[in-house]
Coordinates of C-alpha atoms in Angstrom, one line a residue:
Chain F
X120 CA -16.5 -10.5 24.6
X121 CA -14.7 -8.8 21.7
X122 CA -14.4 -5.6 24.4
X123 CA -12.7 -8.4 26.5
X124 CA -10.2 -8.6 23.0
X125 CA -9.6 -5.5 22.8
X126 CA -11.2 -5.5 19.7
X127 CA -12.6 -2.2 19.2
X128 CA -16.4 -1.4 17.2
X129 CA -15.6 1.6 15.0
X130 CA -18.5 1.3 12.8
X131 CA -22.7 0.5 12.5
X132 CA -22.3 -2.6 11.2
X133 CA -18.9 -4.0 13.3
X134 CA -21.2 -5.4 16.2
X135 CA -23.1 -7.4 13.2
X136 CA -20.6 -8.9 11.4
X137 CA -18.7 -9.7 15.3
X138 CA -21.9 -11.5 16.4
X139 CA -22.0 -13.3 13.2
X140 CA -18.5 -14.4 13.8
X141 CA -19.2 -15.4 17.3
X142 CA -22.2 -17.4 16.5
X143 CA -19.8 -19.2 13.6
X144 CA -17.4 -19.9 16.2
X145 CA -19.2 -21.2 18.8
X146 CA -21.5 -23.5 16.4
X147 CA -18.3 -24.7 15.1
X148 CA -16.5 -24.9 18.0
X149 CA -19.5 -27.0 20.3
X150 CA -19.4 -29.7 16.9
X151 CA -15.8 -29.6 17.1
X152 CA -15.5 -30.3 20.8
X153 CA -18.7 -32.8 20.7
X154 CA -16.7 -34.9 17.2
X155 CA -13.4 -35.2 18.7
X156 CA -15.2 -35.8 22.4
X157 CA -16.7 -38.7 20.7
X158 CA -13.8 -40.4 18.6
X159 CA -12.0 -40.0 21.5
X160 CA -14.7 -41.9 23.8
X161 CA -15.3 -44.8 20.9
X162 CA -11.5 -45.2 20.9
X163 CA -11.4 -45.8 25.0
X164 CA -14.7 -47.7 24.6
X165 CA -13.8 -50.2 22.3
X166 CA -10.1 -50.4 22.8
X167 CA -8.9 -53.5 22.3
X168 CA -9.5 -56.3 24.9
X169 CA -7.9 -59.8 25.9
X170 CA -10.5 -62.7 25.2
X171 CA -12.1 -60.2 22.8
X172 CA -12.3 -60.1 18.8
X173 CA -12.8 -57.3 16.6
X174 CA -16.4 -56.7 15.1
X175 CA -17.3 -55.7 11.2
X176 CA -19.6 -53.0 11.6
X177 CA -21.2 -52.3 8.3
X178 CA -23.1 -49.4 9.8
X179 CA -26.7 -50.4 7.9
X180 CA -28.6 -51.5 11.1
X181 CA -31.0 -48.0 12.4
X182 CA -29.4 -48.4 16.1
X183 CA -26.0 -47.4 14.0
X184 CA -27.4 -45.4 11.5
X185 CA -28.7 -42.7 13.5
X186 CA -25.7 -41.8 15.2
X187 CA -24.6 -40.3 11.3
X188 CA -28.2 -39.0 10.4
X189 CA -29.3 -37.1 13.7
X190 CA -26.0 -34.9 13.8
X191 CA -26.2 -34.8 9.9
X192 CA -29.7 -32.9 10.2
X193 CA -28.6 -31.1 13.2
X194 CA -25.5 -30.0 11.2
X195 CA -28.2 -28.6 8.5
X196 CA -29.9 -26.6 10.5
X197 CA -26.6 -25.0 12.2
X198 CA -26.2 -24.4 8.6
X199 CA -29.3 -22.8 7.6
X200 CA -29.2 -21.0 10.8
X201 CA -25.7 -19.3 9.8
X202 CA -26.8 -18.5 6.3
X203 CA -29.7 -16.7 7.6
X204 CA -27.5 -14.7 10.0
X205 CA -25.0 -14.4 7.1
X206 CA -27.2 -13.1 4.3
X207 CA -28.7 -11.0 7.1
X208 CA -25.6 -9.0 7.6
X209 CA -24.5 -9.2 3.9
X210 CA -27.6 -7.5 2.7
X211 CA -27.3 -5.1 5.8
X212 CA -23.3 -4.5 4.8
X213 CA -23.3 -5.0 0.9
X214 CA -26.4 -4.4 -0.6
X215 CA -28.5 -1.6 1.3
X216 CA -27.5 1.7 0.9
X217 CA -28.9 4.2 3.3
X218 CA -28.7 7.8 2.4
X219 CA -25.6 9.7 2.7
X220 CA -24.8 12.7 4.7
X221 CA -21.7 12.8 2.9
X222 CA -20.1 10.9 0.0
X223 CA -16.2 10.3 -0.4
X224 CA -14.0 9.0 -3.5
X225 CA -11.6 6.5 -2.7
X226 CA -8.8 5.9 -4.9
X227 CA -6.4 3.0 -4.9
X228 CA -3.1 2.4 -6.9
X229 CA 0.4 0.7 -6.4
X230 CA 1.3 1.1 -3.4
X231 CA -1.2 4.2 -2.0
X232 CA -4.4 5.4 -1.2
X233 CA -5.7 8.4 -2.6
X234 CA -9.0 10.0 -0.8
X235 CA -11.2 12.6 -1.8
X236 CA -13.5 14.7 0.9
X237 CA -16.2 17.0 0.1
X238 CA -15.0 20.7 0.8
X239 CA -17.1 23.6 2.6
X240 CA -20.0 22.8 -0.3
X241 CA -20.1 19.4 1.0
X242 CA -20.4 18.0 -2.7
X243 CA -18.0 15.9 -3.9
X244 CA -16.2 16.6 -7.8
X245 CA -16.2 20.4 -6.8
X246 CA -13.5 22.7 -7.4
X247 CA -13.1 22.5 -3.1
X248 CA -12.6 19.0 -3.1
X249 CA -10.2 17.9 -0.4
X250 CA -7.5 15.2 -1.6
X251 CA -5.2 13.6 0.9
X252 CA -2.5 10.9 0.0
X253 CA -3.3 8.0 2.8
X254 CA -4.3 9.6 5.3
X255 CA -8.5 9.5 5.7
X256 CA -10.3 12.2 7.5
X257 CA -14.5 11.7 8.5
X258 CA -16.4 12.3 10.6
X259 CA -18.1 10.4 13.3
X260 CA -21.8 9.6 13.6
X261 CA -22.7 10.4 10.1
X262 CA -23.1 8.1 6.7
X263 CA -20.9 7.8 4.1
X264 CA -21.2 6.7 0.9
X265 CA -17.5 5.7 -0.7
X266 CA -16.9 5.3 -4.7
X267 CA -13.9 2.6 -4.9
X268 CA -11.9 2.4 -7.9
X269 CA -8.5 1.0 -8.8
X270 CA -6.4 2.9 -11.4
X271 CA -4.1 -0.3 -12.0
X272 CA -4.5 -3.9 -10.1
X273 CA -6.9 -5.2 -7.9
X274 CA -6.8 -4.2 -4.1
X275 CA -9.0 -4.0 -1.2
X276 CA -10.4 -1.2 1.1
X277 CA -9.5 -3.0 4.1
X278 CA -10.5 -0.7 7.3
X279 CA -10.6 -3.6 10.2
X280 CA -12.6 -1.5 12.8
X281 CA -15.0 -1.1 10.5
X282 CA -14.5 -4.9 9.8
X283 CA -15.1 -3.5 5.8
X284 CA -13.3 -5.5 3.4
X285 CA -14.4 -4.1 -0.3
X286 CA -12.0 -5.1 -3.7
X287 CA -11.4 -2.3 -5.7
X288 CA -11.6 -3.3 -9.4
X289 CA -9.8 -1.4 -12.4
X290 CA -12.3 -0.1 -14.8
X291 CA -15.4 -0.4 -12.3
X292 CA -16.7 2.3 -9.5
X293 CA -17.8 0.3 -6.1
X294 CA -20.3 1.9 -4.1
X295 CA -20.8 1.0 -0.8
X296 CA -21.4 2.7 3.1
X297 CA -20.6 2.5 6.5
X298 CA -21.0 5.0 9.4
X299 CA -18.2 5.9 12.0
X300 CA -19.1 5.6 15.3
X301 CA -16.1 6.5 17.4
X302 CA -13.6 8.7 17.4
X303 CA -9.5 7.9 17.2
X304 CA -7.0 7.4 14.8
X305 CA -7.2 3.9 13.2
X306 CA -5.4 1.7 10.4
X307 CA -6.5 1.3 6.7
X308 CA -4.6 -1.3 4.4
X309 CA -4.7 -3.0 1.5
X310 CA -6.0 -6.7 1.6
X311 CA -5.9 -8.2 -1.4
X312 CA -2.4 -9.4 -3.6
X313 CA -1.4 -6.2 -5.8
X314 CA 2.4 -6.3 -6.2
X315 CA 5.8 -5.9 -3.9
X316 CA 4.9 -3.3 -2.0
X317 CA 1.4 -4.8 -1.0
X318 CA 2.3 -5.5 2.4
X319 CA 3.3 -1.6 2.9
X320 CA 0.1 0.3 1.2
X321 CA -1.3 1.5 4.4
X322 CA -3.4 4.4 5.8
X323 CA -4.5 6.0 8.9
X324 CA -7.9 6.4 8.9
X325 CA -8.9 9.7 11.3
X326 CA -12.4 9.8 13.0
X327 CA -13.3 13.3 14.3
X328 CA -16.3 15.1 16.2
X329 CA -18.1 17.0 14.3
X330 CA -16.7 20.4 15.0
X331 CA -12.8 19.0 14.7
X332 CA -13.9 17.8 11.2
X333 CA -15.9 21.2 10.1
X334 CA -11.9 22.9 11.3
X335 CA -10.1 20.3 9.3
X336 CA -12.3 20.7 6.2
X337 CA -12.1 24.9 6.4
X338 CA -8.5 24.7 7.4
X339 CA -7.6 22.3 4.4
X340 CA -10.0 23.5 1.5
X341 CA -7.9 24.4 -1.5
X342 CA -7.3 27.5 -2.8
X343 CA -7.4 28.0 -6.7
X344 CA -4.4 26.8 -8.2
X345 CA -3.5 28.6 -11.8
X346 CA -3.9 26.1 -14.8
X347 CA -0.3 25.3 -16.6
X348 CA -0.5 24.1 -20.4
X349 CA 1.0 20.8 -21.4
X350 CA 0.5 17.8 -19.7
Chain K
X274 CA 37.6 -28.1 31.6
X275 CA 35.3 -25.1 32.7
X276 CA 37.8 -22.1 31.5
X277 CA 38.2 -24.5 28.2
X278 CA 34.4 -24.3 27.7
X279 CA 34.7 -20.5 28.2
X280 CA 37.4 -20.0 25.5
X281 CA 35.9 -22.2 23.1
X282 CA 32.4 -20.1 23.8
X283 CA 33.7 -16.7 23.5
X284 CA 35.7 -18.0 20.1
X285 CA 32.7 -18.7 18.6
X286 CA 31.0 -15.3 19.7
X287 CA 34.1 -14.0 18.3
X288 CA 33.9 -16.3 15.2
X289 CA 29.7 -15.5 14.5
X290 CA 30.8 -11.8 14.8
X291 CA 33.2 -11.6 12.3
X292 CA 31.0 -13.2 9.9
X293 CA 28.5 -11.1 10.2
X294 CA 30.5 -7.5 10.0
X295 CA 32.3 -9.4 7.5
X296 CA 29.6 -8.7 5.1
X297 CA 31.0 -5.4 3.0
X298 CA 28.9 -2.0 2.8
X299 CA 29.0 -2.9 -0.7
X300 CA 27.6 -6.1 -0.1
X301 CA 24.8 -4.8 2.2
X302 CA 24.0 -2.0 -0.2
X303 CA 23.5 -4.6 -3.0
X304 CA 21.2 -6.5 -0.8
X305 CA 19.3 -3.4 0.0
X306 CA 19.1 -3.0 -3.5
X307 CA 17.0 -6.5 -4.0
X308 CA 14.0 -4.6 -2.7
X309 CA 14.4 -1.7 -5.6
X310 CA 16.0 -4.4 -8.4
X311 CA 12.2 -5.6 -8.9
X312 CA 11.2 -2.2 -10.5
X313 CA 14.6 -0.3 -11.7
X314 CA 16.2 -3.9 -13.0
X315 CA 18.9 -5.5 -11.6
X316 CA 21.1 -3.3 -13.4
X317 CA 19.7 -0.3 -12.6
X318 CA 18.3 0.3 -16.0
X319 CA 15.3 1.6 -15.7
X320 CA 12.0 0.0 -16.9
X321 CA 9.3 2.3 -19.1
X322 CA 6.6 -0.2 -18.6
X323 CA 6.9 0.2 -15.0
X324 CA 7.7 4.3 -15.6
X325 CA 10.7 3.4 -13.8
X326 CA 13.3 5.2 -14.6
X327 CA 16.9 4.6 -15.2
X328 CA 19.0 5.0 -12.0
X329 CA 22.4 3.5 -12.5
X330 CA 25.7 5.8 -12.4
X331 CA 23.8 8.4 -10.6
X332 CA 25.5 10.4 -8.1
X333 CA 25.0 8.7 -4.5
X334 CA 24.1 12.3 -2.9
X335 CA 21.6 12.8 -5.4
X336 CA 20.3 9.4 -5.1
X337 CA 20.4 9.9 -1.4
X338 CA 18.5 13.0 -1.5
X339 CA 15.7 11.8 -3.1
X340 CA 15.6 8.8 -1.3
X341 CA 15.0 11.1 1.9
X342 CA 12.5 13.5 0.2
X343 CA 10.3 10.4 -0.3
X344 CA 10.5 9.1 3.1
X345 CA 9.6 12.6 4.4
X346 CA 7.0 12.9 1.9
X347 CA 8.5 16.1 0.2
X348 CA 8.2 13.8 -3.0
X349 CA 6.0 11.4 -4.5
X350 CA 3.0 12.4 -1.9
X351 CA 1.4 14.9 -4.4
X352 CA -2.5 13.0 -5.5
X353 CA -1.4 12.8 -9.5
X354 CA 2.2 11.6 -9.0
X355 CA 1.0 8.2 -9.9
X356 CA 4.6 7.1 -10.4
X357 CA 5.9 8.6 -7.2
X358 CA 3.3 7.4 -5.0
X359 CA 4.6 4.2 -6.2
X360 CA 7.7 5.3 -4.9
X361 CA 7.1 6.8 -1.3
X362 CA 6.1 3.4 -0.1
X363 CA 9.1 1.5 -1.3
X364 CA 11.3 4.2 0.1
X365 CA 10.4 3.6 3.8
X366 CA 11.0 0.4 3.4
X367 CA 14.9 1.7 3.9
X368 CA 14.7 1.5 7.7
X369 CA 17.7 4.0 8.8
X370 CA 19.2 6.6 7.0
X371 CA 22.6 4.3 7.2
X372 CA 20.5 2.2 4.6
X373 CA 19.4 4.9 2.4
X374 CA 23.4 5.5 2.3
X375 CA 24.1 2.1 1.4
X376 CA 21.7 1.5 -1.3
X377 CA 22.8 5.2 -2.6
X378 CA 26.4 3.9 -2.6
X379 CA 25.6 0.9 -4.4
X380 CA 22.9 2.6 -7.1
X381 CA 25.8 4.9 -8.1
X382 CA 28.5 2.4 -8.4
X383 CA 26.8 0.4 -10.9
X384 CA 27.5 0.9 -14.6
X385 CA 25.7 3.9 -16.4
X386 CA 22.7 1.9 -18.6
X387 CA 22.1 4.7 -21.5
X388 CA 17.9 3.5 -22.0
X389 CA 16.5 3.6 -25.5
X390 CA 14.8 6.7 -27.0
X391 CA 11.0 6.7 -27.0
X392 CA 10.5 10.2 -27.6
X393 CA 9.4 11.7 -31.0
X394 CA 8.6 15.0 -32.1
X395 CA 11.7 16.7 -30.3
X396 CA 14.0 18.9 -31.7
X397 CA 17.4 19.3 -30.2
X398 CA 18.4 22.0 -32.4
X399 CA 15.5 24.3 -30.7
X400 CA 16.3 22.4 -27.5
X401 CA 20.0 23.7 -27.5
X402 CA 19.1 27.2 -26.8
X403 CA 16.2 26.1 -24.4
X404 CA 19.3 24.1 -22.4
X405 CA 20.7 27.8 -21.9
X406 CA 18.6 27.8 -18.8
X407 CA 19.5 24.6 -17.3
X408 CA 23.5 24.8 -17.9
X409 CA 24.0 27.3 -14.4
X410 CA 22.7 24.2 -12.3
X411 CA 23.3 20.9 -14.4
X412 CA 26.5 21.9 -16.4
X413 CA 27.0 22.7 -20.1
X414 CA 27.4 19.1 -20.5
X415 CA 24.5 18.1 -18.1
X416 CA 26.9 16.2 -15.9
X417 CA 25.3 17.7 -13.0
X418 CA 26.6 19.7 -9.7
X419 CA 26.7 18.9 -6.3
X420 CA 27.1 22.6 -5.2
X421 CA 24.0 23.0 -6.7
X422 CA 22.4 19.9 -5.8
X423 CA 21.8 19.4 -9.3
X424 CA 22.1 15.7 -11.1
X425 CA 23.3 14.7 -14.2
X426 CA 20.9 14.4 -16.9
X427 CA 23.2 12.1 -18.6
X428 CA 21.7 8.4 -19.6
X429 CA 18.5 8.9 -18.4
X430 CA 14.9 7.8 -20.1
X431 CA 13.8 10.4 -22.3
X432 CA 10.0 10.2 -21.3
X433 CA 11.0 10.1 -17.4
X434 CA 12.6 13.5 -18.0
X435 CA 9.7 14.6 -20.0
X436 CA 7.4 13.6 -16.9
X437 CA 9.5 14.7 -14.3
X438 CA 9.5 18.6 -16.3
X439 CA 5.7 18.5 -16.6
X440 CA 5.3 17.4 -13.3
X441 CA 7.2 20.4 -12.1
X442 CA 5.7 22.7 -14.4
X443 CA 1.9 21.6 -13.2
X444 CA 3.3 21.6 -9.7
X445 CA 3.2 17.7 -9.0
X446 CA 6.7 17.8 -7.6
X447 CA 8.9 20.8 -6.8
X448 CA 5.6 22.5 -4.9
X449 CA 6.5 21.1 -1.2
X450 CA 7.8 23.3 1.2
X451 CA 10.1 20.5 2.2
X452 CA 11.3 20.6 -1.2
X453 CA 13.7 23.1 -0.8
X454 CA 16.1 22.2 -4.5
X455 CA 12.3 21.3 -6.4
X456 CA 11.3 24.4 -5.4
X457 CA 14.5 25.9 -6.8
X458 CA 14.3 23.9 -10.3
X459 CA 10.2 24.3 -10.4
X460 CA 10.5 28.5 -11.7
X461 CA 13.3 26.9 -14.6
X462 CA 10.8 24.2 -15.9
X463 CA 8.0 26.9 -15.8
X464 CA 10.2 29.0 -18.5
X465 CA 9.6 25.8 -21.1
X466 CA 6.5 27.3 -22.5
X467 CA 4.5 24.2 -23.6
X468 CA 5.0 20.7 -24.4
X469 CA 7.4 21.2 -27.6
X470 CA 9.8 23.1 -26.0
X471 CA 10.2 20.5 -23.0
X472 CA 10.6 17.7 -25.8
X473 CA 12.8 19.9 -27.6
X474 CA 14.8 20.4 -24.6
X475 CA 14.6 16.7 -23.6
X476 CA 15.8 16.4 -27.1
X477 CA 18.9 17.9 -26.6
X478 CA 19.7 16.7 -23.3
X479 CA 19.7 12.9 -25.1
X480 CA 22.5 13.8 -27.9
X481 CA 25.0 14.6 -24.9
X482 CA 24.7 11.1 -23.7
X483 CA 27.2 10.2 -26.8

């Protein structure tokens, strides 16, 4: 279905939280359709008729009652069925954190993105570090662990085909993972309120094959730049 | 009736048309400017909370040259330029380079806004001789010139031209390629040999703004 939507999987987890979504919608959507099914019906059914007076229902009698209490415990378990699938894919999403192949530092200010890749040592907060102003390089098929931080307001990693929505928080470092699974150039933005320019802090997030990203990490590694006093 | 209709039609083509180009590039620069107004002030004045600095009275082809380096990314795209990454963004919100021209036009027709002084520990005295460099590009009276591509100096924050020196001296801005006057200024800011001597000369640069 979301193929049918063009709405493309880019990470391990995008198929969960999309099924999730589905199974919302379509639990929803049945009650939805079944509700308004019925007021219509009752309003046709007992429309109002020559020769006919209205009735005062007080809706105490069982025959009455039930038709509140049977979709009222049906709606429960829809509920309880969603929070399972929902903590389900939270936990899987938020709060387990495989190992990483590779960890990245992610950086977010007014009105830009600031990334950090390991270099050719493949540690991150070495001297080869990689930084990049909005523009996101990894590389497919592999784990990544991402330290979040704000250096002013709130924001939010937003990276939709990961379907990854994380707040960055000033003053706190946010772990969290996902792991690319197809290759392309996609769209990073901010999704949370942080000022004017909110609606243009975007990025381009860049998922390679393994041996473009190896090229791109040797082609890109910094050379030692001479220290200057002051600030 | 039917060649009425038509007249009365193309009269208020006409009509809608002339309203609309009736709006002055002054007027369309000044509406450009809304976007900017929110950081730099409405009158240009600059804003030191925001590190925003004071813009008003500057020349438009200086204005317009920066304007263009941070659409192109040749400034403001450096990892430390905290302040000019908040600027890149807002720059490309200029859609054509007609607008860039506009808002330029506008920026530099507004009144020069002399910001207060928030810099201690400078001497102008020391910063005097230091200025010696900078007087070949920006005039003895740091008025600026165009052959040079060099801007006045005059009116301008005190710490945005202390930034804007140690950001050239540390390589933040001046370093692109696509830089081509940074790169010029960047070898001049390295000659100030520590932090004193770029307040002294910062120093200086602020008694010339009487």
């Amino acid at each position: 279905m979301f193929e049918l939507l063009d709405l493309k999987q880019g990470s391990s987890y995008a198929g969960d939280i999309d099924q999730l979504i589905l199974m919302i919608t379509i639990i929803t959507g049945v009650w939805f359709l079944l509700t308004a099914g019925m007021f219509f019906w009752l309003l046709f059914r007992f429309r109002a008729k020559k020769d006919e007076s209205g009735q005062y229902v007080t809706g105490d009698e069982p025959q009455l009652k039930r038709w509140v209490t049977w979709p009222h415990m049906l709606i429960l378990l829809c509920d309880i069925a969603v929070i399972v699938m929902a903590v389900n894919v939270w936990y899987t999403v938020k709060q387990d954190l495989p190992e990483a192949d590779a960890t990245i530092r992610i950086i977010a200010q007014q009105w830009a993105w600031t990334f950090v890749h390991p270099g050719p040592d493949g540690e991150l907060d070495t001297p080869d570090d990689i930084r990049t102003v909005d523009r996101l390089y990894l590389q497919e098929g592999i784990t990544y662990h991402y330290k979040l931080s704000s250096v002013d307001v709130l924001h939010d990693f937003s990276v939709p085909i990961f379907r990854l929505k994380q707040d960055a928080v000033p003053g706190r470092e946010i772990t969290g993972w996902f792991k690319p699974t197809v290759q392309g150039e996609y769209g990073i933005q901010c999704a949370e309120m942080c000022g004017i320019g909110h609606g243009i802090m975007g990025a381009r997030l860049i998922l390679q094959s393994a041996s473009d990203h190896e090229f791109w990490i040797q082609s890109n590694s910094p050379t030692p730049v001479a220290q200057v006093t002051g600030q | 009736m039917k060649w009425r209709n038509r007249v009365l039609g193309a009269s208020l083509l006409l009509a809608a048309v002339g309203c609309v180009s009736g709006e002055t590039q002054h007027e369309r620069g000044e509406a450009l400017y809304g976007y900017c107004e929110q950081c730099h002030g409405d009158a240009g004045q600059g804003n030191a909370d925001f590190r925003t600095p004071a813009i008003a009275g500057l020349q438009d082809w200086y204005i317009e040259a920066q304007l263009q380096k941070f659409r192109i990314g040749a400034r403001g795209d450096h990892p430390d330029d905290l302040d000019g990454l908040r600027m890149r963004p807002m720059s490309r919100t200029l859609a054509t380079d007609g607008e860039v021209a506009l808002v330029s036009a506008y920026v530099a027709s507004l009144d020069p806004v002399d910001p207060p002084d928030t810099m201690v520990g400078g001497d102008p005295v020391a910063g005097r001789v230091l200025f010696n460099t900078c007087i070949e590009c920006h005039g003895e009276r740091a008025e600026g010139r165009r052959d040079k591509s060099a801007p006045s100096l005059l009116n301008q924050s005190d710490w945005y031209l202390v930034a804007q020196l140690h950001k050239f001296r540390s390589g933040i801005r001046g370093a692109d390629t696509l830089d081509t006057t940074g790169i010029q200024m960047r070898p001049n800011a390295l000659a100030l040999e520590n932090d004193q001597a770029v307040r002294d000369v910062v120093a200086y640069i602020e008694t010339l703004d009487n």
